Amino acid sequence: MVHAVMQSWDAKFRFRDKRSRNVSKKLSLENFRSFKSNQISFQQELTILVGENNSGKSNAIDAIRLLTPPL
Protein backbone atom coordinates (compact mmCIF):
# COMPACT_ATOMS: atom_id res chain seq x y z
CA MET A 1 0.00 0.00 0.00
CA VAL A 2 1.28 3.47 -0.90
CA HIS A 3 1.03 6.17 1.75
CA ALA A 4 1.98 9.83 1.23
CA VAL A 5 1.20 12.82 3.45
CA MET A 6 2.17 16.48 3.20
CA GLN A 7 2.16 18.85 6.16
CA SER A 8 1.90 22.61 5.56
CA TRP A 9 3.27 25.70 7.25
CA ASP A 10 0.68 27.97 8.86
CA ALA A 11 1.87 30.88 6.74
CA LYS A 12 0.51 31.43 3.26
CA PHE A 13 2.70 32.18 0.25
CA ARG A 14 1.39 34.87 -2.10
CA PHE A 15 1.95 34.64 -5.81
CA ARG A 16 2.30 37.75 -7.95
CA ASP A 17 -1.28 37.40 -9.14
CA LYS A 18 -2.51 37.63 -5.51
CA ARG A 19 -3.54 33.97 -5.18
CA SER A 20 -2.46 32.40 -1.92
CA ARG A 21 -1.16 28.86 -1.57
CA ASN A 22 -0.11 26.69 1.35
CA VAL A 23 3.61 26.11 1.70
CA SER A 24 4.48 22.50 2.49
CA LYS A 25 6.62 21.67 5.50
CA LYS A 26 7.18 17.93 5.20
CA LEU A 27 6.55 15.06 2.80
CA SER A 28 6.18 11.57 4.30
CA LEU A 29 6.36 8.62 1.89
CA GLU A 30 5.82 4.91 2.42
CA ASN A 31 6.17 2.32 -0.35
CA PHE A 32 6.17 4.94 -3.11
CA ARG A 33 8.40 3.93 -6.01
CA SER A 34 12.01 3.97 -4.71
CA PHE A 35 11.00 5.10 -1.20
CA LYS A 36 10.35 2.44 1.45
CA SER A 37 9.73 4.83 4.35
CA ASN A 38 11.12 8.36 4.11
CA GLN A 39 10.45 11.92 5.17
CA ILE A 40 11.57 14.99 3.24
CA SER A 41 11.55 18.26 5.20
CA PHE A 42 11.09 21.52 3.32
CA GLN A 43 12.43 24.94 4.25
CA GLN A 44 9.87 27.72 4.26
CA GLU A 45 11.73 29.80 1.66
CA LEU A 46 13.45 27.31 -0.69
CA THR A 47 14.32 23.61 -0.78
CA ILE A 48 16.71 22.10 -3.31
CA LEU A 49 16.83 18.34 -3.94
CA VAL A 50 20.38 17.19 -4.72
CA GLY A 51 21.56 13.63 -5.32
CA GLU A 52 23.23 11.22 -7.66
CA ASN A 53 21.48 9.73 -10.67
CA ASN A 54 18.77 7.24 -9.72
CA SER A 55 18.62 8.46 -6.11
CA GLY A 56 14.90 9.33 -6.08
CA LYS A 57 14.80 13.08 -6.81
CA SER A 58 12.25 12.69 -9.62
CA ASN A 59 10.21 10.25 -7.54
CA ALA A 60 9.98 12.86 -4.76
CA ILE A 61 8.85 15.48 -7.28
CA ASP A 62 6.27 13.05 -8.69
CA ALA A 63 4.88 12.47 -5.18
CA ILE A 64 4.57 16.23 -4.66
CA ARG A 65 2.82 16.62 -8.02
CA LEU A 66 0.33 13.86 -7.13
CA LEU A 67 -0.51 15.44 -3.76
CA THR A 68 -0.88 19.07 -4.81
CA PRO A 69 -3.46 20.77 -7.03
CA PRO A 70 -2.23 22.31 -10.29
CA LEU A 71 -1.32 25.99 -10.26
GROMACS .gro file of N, CA, C and O in nm:
model
  284
    1MET      N    1   0.084  -0.117   0.000
    1MET     CA    2   0.000   0.000   0.000
    1MET      C    3   0.089   0.124   0.000
    1MET      O    4   0.188   0.132   0.072
    2VAL      N    5   0.055   0.221  -0.081
    2VAL     CA    6   0.128   0.347  -0.090
    2VAL      C    7   0.066   0.447   0.007
    2VAL      O    8  -0.056   0.458   0.016
    3HIS      N    9   0.151   0.518   0.079
    3HIS     CA   10   0.103   0.617   0.175
    3HIS      C   11   0.188   0.742   0.160
    3HIS      O   12   0.310   0.735   0.169
    4ALA      N   13   0.126   0.856   0.135
    4ALA     CA   14   0.198   0.983   0.123
    4ALA      C   15   0.117   1.092   0.192
    4ALA      O   16  -0.003   1.101   0.174
    5VAL      N   17   0.185   1.174   0.270
    5VAL     CA   18   0.120   1.282   0.345
    5VAL      C   19   0.207   1.406   0.336
    5VAL      O   20   0.329   1.398   0.346
    6MET      N   21   0.144   1.521   0.317
    6MET     CA   22   0.217   1.648   0.320
    6MET      C   23   0.163   1.734   0.433
    6MET      O   24   0.043   1.747   0.449
    7GLN      N   25   0.254   1.790   0.512
    7GLN     CA   26   0.216   1.885   0.616
    7GLN      C   27   0.250   2.025   0.567
    7GLN      O   28   0.349   2.045   0.498
    8SER      N   29   0.170   2.124   0.604
    8SER     CA   30   0.190   2.261   0.556
    8SER      C   31   0.227   2.355   0.669
    8SER      O   32   0.193   2.333   0.785
    9TRP      N   33   0.300   2.461   0.633
    9TRP     CA   34   0.327   2.570   0.725
    9TRP      C   35   0.197   2.644   0.749
    9TRP      O   36   0.106   2.643   0.666
   10ASP      N   37   0.186   2.716   0.860
   10ASP     CA   38   0.068   2.797   0.886
   10ASP      C   39   0.064   2.920   0.795
   10ASP      O   40  -0.042   2.967   0.759
   11ALA      N   41   0.180   2.969   0.757
   11ALA     CA   42   0.187   3.088   0.674
   11ALA      C   43   0.141   3.057   0.532
   11ALA      O   44   0.151   2.945   0.486
   12LYS      N   45   0.092   3.156   0.466
   12LYS     CA   46   0.051   3.143   0.326
   12LYS      C   47   0.155   3.213   0.239
   12LYS      O   48   0.212   3.314   0.277
   13PHE      N   49   0.178   3.158   0.122
   13PHE     CA   50   0.270   3.218   0.025
   13PHE      C   51   0.186   3.288  -0.080
   13PHE      O   52   0.092   3.231  -0.133
   14ARG      N   53   0.216   3.411  -0.111
   14ARG     CA   54   0.139   3.487  -0.210
   14ARG      C   55   0.212   3.491  -0.342
   14ARG      O   56   0.327   3.528  -0.349
   15PHE      N   57   0.141   3.453  -0.448
   15PHE     CA   58   0.195   3.464  -0.581
   15PHE      C   59   0.174   3.605  -0.633
   15PHE      O   60   0.096   3.683  -0.576
   16ARG      N   61   0.240   3.639  -0.740
   16ARG     CA   62   0.230   3.775  -0.795
   16ARG      C   63   0.087   3.810  -0.835
   16ARG      O   64   0.049   3.925  -0.834
   17ASP      N   65   0.009   3.711  -0.873
   17ASP     CA   66  -0.128   3.740  -0.914
   17ASP      C   67  -0.225   3.739  -0.796
   17ASP      O   68  -0.344   3.725  -0.814
   18LYS      N   69  -0.173   3.748  -0.675
   18LYS     CA   70  -0.251   3.763  -0.551
   18LYS      C   71  -0.319   3.636  -0.502
   18LYS      O   72  -0.389   3.639  -0.404
   19ARG      N   73  -0.300   3.523  -0.571
   19ARG     CA   74  -0.354   3.397  -0.518
   19ARG      C   75  -0.268   3.355  -0.400
   19ARG      O   76  -0.149   3.377  -0.397
   20SER      N   77  -0.326   3.291  -0.303
   20SER     CA   78  -0.246   3.240  -0.192
   20SER      C   79  -0.246   3.088  -0.196
   20SER      O   80  -0.343   3.025  -0.235
   21ARG      N   81  -0.133   3.031  -0.157
   21ARG     CA   82  -0.116   2.886  -0.157
   21ARG      C   83  -0.051   2.845  -0.026
   21ARG      O   84   0.026   2.919   0.033
   22ASN      N   85  -0.081   2.724   0.019
   22ASN     CA   86  -0.011   2.669   0.135
   22ASN      C   87   0.131   2.635   0.096
   22ASN      O   88   0.158   2.596  -0.017
   23VAL      N   89   0.221   2.648   0.191
   23VAL     CA   90   0.361   2.611   0.170
   23VAL      C   91   0.386   2.484   0.249
   23VAL      O   92   0.362   2.480   0.370
   24SER      N   93   0.431   2.380   0.183
   24SER     CA   94   0.448   2.250   0.249
   24SER      C   95   0.569   2.248   0.339
   24SER      O   96   0.672   2.307   0.310
   25LYS      N   97   0.556   2.177   0.451
   25LYS     CA   98   0.662   2.167   0.550
   25LYS      C   99   0.734   2.033   0.541
   25LYS      O  100   0.855   2.025   0.554
   26LYS      N  101   0.659   1.926   0.517
   26LYS     CA  102   0.718   1.793   0.520
   26LYS      C  103   0.641   1.700   0.429
   26LYS      O  104   0.520   1.708   0.417
   27LEU      N  105   0.715   1.609   0.364
   27LEU     CA  106   0.655   1.506   0.280
   27LEU      C  107   0.692   1.371   0.340
   27LEU      O  108   0.811   1.342   0.358
   28SER      N  109   0.594   1.291   0.376
   28SER     CA  110   0.618   1.157   0.430
   28SER      C  111   0.575   1.055   0.326
   28SER      O  112   0.462   1.061   0.277
   29LEU      N  113   0.664   0.963   0.292
   29LEU     CA  114   0.636   0.862   0.189
   29LEU      C  115   0.658   0.723   0.243
   29LEU      O  116   0.755   0.698   0.314
   30GLU      N  117   0.567   0.633   0.210
   30GLU     CA  118   0.582   0.491   0.242
   30GLU      C  119   0.548   0.409   0.120
   30GLU      O  120   0.440   0.426   0.061
   31ASN      N  121   0.638   0.322   0.079
   31ASN     CA  122   0.617   0.232  -0.035
   31ASN      C  123   0.578   0.307  -0.162
   31ASN      O  124   0.489   0.264  -0.235
   32PHE      N  125   0.642   0.419  -0.187
   32PHE     CA  126   0.617   0.494  -0.311
   32PHE      C  127   0.742   0.486  -0.397
   32PHE      O  128   0.846   0.540  -0.363
   33ARG      N  129   0.731   0.414  -0.506
   33ARG     CA  130   0.840   0.393  -0.601
   33ARG      C  131   0.969   0.353  -0.530
   33ARG      O  132   0.974   0.246  -0.471
   34SER      N  133   1.073   0.437  -0.531
   34SER     CA  134   1.201   0.397  -0.471
   34SER      C  135   1.207   0.422  -0.320
   34SER      O  136   1.306   0.391  -0.256
   35PHE      N  137   1.101   0.478  -0.263
   35PHE     CA  138   1.100   0.510  -0.120
   35PHE      C  139   1.030   0.400  -0.041
   35PHE      O  140   0.914   0.370  -0.066
   36LYS      N  141   1.098   0.342   0.055
   36LYS     CA  142   1.035   0.244   0.145
   36LYS      C  143   0.959   0.320   0.254
   36LYS      O  144   0.841   0.303   0.272
   37SER      N  145   1.032   0.402   0.330
   37SER     CA  146   0.973   0.483   0.435
   37SER      C  147   1.067   0.603   0.457
   37SER      O  148   1.173   0.588   0.517
   38ASN      N  149   1.027   0.718   0.405
   38ASN     CA  150   1.112   0.836   0.411
   38ASN      C  151   1.032   0.961   0.441
   38ASN      O  152   0.913   0.967   0.414
   39GLN      N  153   1.102   1.061   0.497
   39GLN     CA  154   1.045   1.192   0.517
   39GLN      C  155   1.139   1.295   0.454
   39GLN      O  156   1.260   1.286   0.470
   40ILE      N  157   1.081   1.390   0.383
   40ILE     CA  158   1.157   1.499   0.324
   40ILE      C  159   1.105   1.627   0.389
   40ILE      O  160   0.986   1.657   0.381
   41SER      N  161   1.194   1.699   0.456
   41SER     CA  162   1.155   1.826   0.520
   41SER      C  163   1.186   1.940   0.425
   41SER      O  164   1.290   1.942   0.359
   42PHE      N  165   1.094   2.037   0.418
   42PHE     CA  166   1.109   2.152   0.332
   42PHE      C  167   1.137   2.276   0.415
   42PHE      O  168   1.080   2.293   0.523
   43GLN      N  169   1.221   2.364   0.364
   43GLN     CA  170   1.243   2.494   0.425
   43GLN      C  171   1.129   2.585   0.381
   43GLN      O  172   1.070   2.565   0.276
   44GLN      N  173   1.100   2.686   0.459
   44GLN     CA  174   0.987   2.772   0.426
   44GLN      C  175   1.015   2.856   0.301
   44GLN      O  176   0.925   2.881   0.221
   45GLU      N  177   1.139   2.896   0.280
   45GLU     CA  178   1.173   2.980   0.166
   45GLU      C  179   1.204   2.900   0.040
   45GLU      O  180   1.147   2.923  -0.065
   46LEU      N  181   1.298   2.803   0.048
   46LEU     CA  182   1.345   2.731  -0.069
   46LEU      C  183   1.404   2.598  -0.027
   46LEU      O  184   1.478   2.590   0.071
   47THR      N  185   1.372   2.493  -0.099
   47THR     CA  186   1.432   2.361  -0.078
   47THR      C  187   1.485   2.312  -0.211
   47THR      O  188   1.416   2.321  -0.312
   48ILE      N  189   1.608   2.262  -0.210
   48ILE     CA  190   1.671   2.210  -0.331
   48ILE      C  191   1.700   2.062  -0.309
   48ILE      O  192   1.761   2.025  -0.208
   49LEU      N  193   1.655   1.978  -0.400
   49LEU     CA  194   1.683   1.834  -0.394
   49LEU      C  195   1.810   1.806  -0.474
   49LEU      O  196   1.815   1.836  -0.593
   50VAL      N  197   1.910   1.749  -0.409
   50VAL     CA  198   2.038   1.719  -0.472
   50VAL      C  199   2.070   1.573  -0.447
   50VAL      O  200   2.053   1.524  -0.336
   51GLY      N  201   2.117   1.503  -0.549
   51GLY     CA  202   2.156   1.363  -0.532
   51GLY      C  203   2.211   1.306  -0.661
   51GLY      O  204   2.201   1.368  -0.767
   52GLU      N  205   2.268   1.189  -0.650
   52GLU     CA  206   2.323   1.122  -0.766
   52GLU      C  207   2.210   1.073  -0.856
   52GLU      O  208   2.094   1.072  -0.817
   53ASN      N  209   2.246   1.031  -0.976
   53ASN     CA  210   2.148   0.973  -1.067
   53ASN      C  211   2.083   0.852  -1.001
   53ASN      O  212   2.148   0.776  -0.929
   54ASN      N  213   1.953   0.838  -1.024
   54ASN     CA  214   1.877   0.724  -0.972
   54ASN      C  215   1.869   0.722  -0.819
   54ASN      O  216   1.860   0.616  -0.759
   55SER      N  217   1.870   0.841  -0.757
   55SER     CA  218   1.862   0.846  -0.611
   55SER      C  219   1.722   0.879  -0.559
   55SER      O  220   1.700   0.879  -0.439
   56GLY      N  221   1.628   0.910  -0.650
   56GLY     CA  222   1.490   0.933  -0.608
   56GLY      C  223   1.442   1.076  -0.616
   56GLY      O  224   1.331   1.106  -0.573
   57LYS      N  225   1.522   1.167  -0.671
   57LYS     CA  226   1.480   1.308  -0.681
   57LYS      C  227   1.350   1.322  -0.762
   57LYS      O  228   1.256   1.387  -0.718
   58SER      N  229   1.346   1.260  -0.877
   58SER     CA  230   1.225   1.269  -0.962
   58SER      C  231   1.106   1.200  -0.897
   58SER      O  232   0.992   1.245  -0.911
   59ASN      N  233   1.130   1.092  -0.825
   59ASN     CA  234   1.021   1.025  -0.754
   59ASN      C  235   0.962   1.115  -0.646
   59ASN      O  236   0.841   1.117  -0.624
   60ALA      N  237   1.047   1.191  -0.577
   60ALA     CA  238   0.998   1.286  -0.476
   60ALA      C  239   0.915   1.395  -0.542
   60ALA      O  240   0.808   1.431  -0.492
   61ILE      N  241   0.961   1.446  -0.655
   61ILE     CA  242   0.885   1.548  -0.728
   61ILE      C  243   0.751   1.492  -0.776
   61ILE      O  244   0.647   1.559  -0.768
   62ASP      N  245   0.751   1.369  -0.825
   62ASP     CA  246   0.627   1.305  -0.869
   62ASP      C  247   0.528   1.292  -0.754
   62ASP      O  248   0.408   1.312  -0.770
   63ALA      N  249   0.576   1.258  -0.636
   63ALA     CA  250   0.488   1.247  -0.518
   63ALA      C  251   0.427   1.383  -0.485
   63ALA      O  252   0.307   1.393  -0.458
   64ILE      N  253   0.507   1.488  -0.492
   64ILE     CA  254   0.457   1.623  -0.466
   64ILE      C  255   0.350   1.660  -0.570
   64ILE      O  256   0.245   1.713  -0.536
   65ARG      N  257   0.377   1.630  -0.695
   65ARG     CA  258   0.282   1.662  -0.802
   65ARG      C  259   0.150   1.587  -0.783
   65ARG      O  260   0.043   1.641  -0.811
   66LEU      N  261   0.155   1.463  -0.735
   66LEU     CA  262   0.033   1.386  -0.713
   66LEU      C  263  -0.049   1.437  -0.595
   66LEU      O  264  -0.171   1.421  -0.592
   67LEU      N  265   0.017   1.499  -0.497
   67LEU     CA  266  -0.051   1.544  -0.376
   67LEU      C  267  -0.099   1.689  -0.379
   67LEU      O  268  -0.175   1.732  -0.294
   68THR      N  269  -0.053   1.765  -0.477
   68THR     CA  270  -0.088   1.907  -0.481
   68THR      C  271  -0.175   1.939  -0.602
   68THR      O  272  -0.161   1.876  -0.707
   69PRO      N  273  -0.264   2.037  -0.589
   69PRO     CA  274  -0.346   2.077  -0.703
   69PRO      C  275  -0.261   2.155  -0.803
   69PRO      O  276  -0.161   2.216  -0.766
   70PRO      N  277  -0.299   2.152  -0.931
   70PRO     CA  278  -0.223   2.231  -1.029
   70PRO      C  279  -0.233   2.380  -1.002
   70PRO      O  280  -0.330   2.426  -0.943
   71LEU      N  281  -0.132   2.454  -1.048
   71LEU     CA  282  -0.132   2.599  -1.026
   71LEU      C  283  -0.233   2.666  -1.110
   71LEU      O  284  -0.272   2.663  -1.206
   0.00000   0.00000   0.00000
